[in-house]
mmCIF file of C-alpha atoms in Angstrom:
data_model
loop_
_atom_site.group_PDB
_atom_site.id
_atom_site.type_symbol
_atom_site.label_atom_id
_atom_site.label_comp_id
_atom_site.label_asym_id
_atom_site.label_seq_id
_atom_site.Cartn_x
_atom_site.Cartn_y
_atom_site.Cartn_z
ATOM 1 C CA UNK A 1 14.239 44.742 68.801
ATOM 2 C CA UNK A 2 13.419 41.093 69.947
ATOM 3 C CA UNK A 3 12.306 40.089 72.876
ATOM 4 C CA UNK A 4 15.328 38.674 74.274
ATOM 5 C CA UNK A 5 17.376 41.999 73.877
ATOM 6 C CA UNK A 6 14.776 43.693 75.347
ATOM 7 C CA UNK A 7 14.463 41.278 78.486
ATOM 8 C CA UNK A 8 18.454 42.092 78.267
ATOM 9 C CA UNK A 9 17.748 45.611 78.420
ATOM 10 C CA UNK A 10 15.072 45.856 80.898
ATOM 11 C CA UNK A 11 17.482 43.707 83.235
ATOM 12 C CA UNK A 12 20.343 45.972 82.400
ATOM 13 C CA UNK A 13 18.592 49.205 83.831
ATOM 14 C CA UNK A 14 17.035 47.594 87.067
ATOM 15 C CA UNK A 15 20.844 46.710 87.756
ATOM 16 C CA UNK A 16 21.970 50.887 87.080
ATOM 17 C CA UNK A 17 18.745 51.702 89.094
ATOM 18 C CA UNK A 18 19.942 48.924 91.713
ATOM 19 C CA UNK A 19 23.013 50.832 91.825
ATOM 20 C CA UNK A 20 21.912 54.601 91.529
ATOM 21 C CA UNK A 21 20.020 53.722 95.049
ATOM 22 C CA UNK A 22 23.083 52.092 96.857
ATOM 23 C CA UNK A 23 25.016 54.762 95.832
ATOM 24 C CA UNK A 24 22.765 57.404 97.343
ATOM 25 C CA UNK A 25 23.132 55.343 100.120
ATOM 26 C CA UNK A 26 26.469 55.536 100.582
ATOM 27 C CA UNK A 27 26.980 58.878 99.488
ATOM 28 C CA UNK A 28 24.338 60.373 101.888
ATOM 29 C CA UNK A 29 22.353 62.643 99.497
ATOM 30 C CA UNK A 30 20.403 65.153 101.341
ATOM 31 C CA UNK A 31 17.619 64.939 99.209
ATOM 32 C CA UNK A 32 15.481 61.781 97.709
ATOM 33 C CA UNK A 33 15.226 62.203 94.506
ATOM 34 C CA UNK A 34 18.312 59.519 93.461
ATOM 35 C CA UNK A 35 16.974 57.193 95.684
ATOM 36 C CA UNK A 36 13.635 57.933 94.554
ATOM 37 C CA UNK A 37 14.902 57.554 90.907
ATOM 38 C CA UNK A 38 16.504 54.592 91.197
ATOM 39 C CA UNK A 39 14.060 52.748 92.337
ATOM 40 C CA UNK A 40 11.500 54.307 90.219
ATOM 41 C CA UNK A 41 13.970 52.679 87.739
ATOM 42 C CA UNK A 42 14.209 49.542 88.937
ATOM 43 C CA UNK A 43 10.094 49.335 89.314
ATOM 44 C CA UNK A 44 9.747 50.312 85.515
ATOM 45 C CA UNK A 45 12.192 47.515 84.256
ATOM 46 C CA UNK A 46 10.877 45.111 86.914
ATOM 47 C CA UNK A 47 7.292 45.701 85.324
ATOM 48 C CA UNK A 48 8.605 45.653 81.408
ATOM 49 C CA UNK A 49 10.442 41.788 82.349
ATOM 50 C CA UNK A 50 6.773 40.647 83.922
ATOM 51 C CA UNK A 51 5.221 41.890 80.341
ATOM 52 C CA UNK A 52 7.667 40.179 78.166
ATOM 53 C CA UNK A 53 7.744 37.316 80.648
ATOM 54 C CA UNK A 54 3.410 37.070 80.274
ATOM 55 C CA UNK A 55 4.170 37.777 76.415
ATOM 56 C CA UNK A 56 6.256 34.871 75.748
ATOM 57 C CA UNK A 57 4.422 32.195 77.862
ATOM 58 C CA UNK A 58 0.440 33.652 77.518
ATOM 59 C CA UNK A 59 -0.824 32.894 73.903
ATOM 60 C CA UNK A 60 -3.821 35.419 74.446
ATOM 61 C CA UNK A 61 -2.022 38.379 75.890
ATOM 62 C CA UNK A 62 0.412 37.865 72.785
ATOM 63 C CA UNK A 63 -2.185 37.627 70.440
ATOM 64 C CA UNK A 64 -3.819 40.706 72.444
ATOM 65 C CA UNK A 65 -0.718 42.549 72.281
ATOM 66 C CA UNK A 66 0.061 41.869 68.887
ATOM 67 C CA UNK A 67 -3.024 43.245 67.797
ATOM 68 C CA UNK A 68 -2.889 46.279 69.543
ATOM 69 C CA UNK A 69 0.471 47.380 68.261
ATOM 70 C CA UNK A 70 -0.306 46.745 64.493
ATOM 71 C CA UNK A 71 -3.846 47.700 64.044
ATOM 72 C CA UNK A 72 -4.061 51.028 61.971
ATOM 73 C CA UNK A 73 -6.905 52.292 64.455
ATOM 74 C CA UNK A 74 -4.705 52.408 67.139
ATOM 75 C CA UNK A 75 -1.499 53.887 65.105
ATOM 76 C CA UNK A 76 -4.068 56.803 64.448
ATOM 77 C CA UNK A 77 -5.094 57.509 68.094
ATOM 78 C CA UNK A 78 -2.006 57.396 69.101
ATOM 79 C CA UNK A 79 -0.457 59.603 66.673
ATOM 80 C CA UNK A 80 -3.773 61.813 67.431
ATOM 81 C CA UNK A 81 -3.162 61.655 70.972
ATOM 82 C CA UNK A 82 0.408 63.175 70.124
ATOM 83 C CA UNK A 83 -0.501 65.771 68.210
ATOM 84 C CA UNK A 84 -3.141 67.315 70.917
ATOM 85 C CA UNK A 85 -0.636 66.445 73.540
ATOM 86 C CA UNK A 86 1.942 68.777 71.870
ATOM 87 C CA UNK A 87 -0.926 71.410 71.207
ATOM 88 C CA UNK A 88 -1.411 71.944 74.975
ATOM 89 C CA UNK A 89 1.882 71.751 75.710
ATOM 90 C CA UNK A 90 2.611 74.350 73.542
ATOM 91 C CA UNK A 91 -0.717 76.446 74.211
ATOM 92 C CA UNK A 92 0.112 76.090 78.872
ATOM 93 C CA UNK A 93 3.617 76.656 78.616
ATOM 94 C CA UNK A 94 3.135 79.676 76.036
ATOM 95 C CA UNK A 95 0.802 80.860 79.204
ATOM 96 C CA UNK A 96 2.739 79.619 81.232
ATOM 97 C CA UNK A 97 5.550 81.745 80.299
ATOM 98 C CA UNK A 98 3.034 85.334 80.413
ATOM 99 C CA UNK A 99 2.233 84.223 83.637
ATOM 100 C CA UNK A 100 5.690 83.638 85.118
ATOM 101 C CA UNK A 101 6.681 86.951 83.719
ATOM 102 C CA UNK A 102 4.297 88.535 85.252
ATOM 103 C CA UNK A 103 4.954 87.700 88.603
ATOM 104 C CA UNK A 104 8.852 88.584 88.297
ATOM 105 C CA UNK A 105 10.006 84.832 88.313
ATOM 106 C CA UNK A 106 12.712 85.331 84.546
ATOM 107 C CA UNK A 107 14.279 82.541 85.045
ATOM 108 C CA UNK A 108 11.101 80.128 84.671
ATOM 109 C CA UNK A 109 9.266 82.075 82.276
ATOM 110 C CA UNK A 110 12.633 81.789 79.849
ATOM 111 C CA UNK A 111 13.420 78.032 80.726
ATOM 112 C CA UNK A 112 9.438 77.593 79.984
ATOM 113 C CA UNK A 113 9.784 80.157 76.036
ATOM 114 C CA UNK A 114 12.834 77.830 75.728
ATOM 115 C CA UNK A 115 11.083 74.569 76.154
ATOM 116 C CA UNK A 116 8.494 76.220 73.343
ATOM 117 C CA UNK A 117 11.303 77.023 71.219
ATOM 118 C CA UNK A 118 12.979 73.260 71.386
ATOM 119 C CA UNK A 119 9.765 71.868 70.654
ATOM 120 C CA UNK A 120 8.949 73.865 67.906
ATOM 121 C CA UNK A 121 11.888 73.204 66.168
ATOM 122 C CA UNK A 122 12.036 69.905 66.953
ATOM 123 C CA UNK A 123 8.573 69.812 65.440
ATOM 124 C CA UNK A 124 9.782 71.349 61.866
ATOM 125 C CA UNK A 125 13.033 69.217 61.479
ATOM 126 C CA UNK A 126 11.279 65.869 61.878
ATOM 127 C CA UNK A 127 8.440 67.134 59.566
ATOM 128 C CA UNK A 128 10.922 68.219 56.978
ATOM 129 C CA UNK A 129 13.111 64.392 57.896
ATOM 130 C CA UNK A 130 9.658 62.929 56.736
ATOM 131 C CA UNK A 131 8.297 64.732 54.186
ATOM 132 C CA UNK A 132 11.319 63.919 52.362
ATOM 133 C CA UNK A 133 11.153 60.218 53.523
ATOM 134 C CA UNK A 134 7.321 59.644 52.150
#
């Protein structure tokens, strides 16, 4: 995606997070999560325009950036960083749900053993997607 579409983009969702926070506004919401969410929103976006913005008129933190995405070091640590990521997530939740069972709370112990279960098979269908890709 170039840079313009993204700027597009980024200016797109600060608008829907604009509007997810007047709404709650309006609406009276009892709690603050929307509001909280929108503007959460709307600080993300703000913060991806100032990067393309410092992309497209600093020669150094393009260079820099440029860099950083293609170099094959980083593609590794990153896809490193993913894998252990998924390991623990796996490994505390899987815990996670013993404990919750435990202690008589069913209904997060089997949203947790579901959240394992989505994972894992999310994990086999995009290995078997790529191993028949490369």
């Amino acid at each position: 995606m170039n840079l313009n579409k993204k700027l597009l983009l980024y200016i797109i969702f600060s608008l829907i997070g604009f509007g997810i926070f007047i709404g709650t506004l309006f609406k009276n919401f009892n709690d603050s999560f929307w509001s909280s969410f929108g503007i959460g929103i709307i600080f993300c976006s703000i913060i991806n325009i100032y990067k393309i913005f410092r992309y497209k008129n600093d020669e150094n933190y393009a260079k820099k950036i440029t860099i950083q995405i293609n170099d094959e070091r980083n593609k590794f640590l990153s896809e490193k960083a993913k894998s252990i990521a998924f390991y623990f997530y796996i490994l505390i939740m899987g815990v996670g749900v013993f404990v919750f069972r435990i202690y008589n709370y069913y209904i997060i112990s089997q949203t947790l053993a579901y959240s394992i279960c989505s994972l894992v098979l999310l994990y086999y269908l995009s290995y078997f997607i790529i191993r028949k890709k490369y």
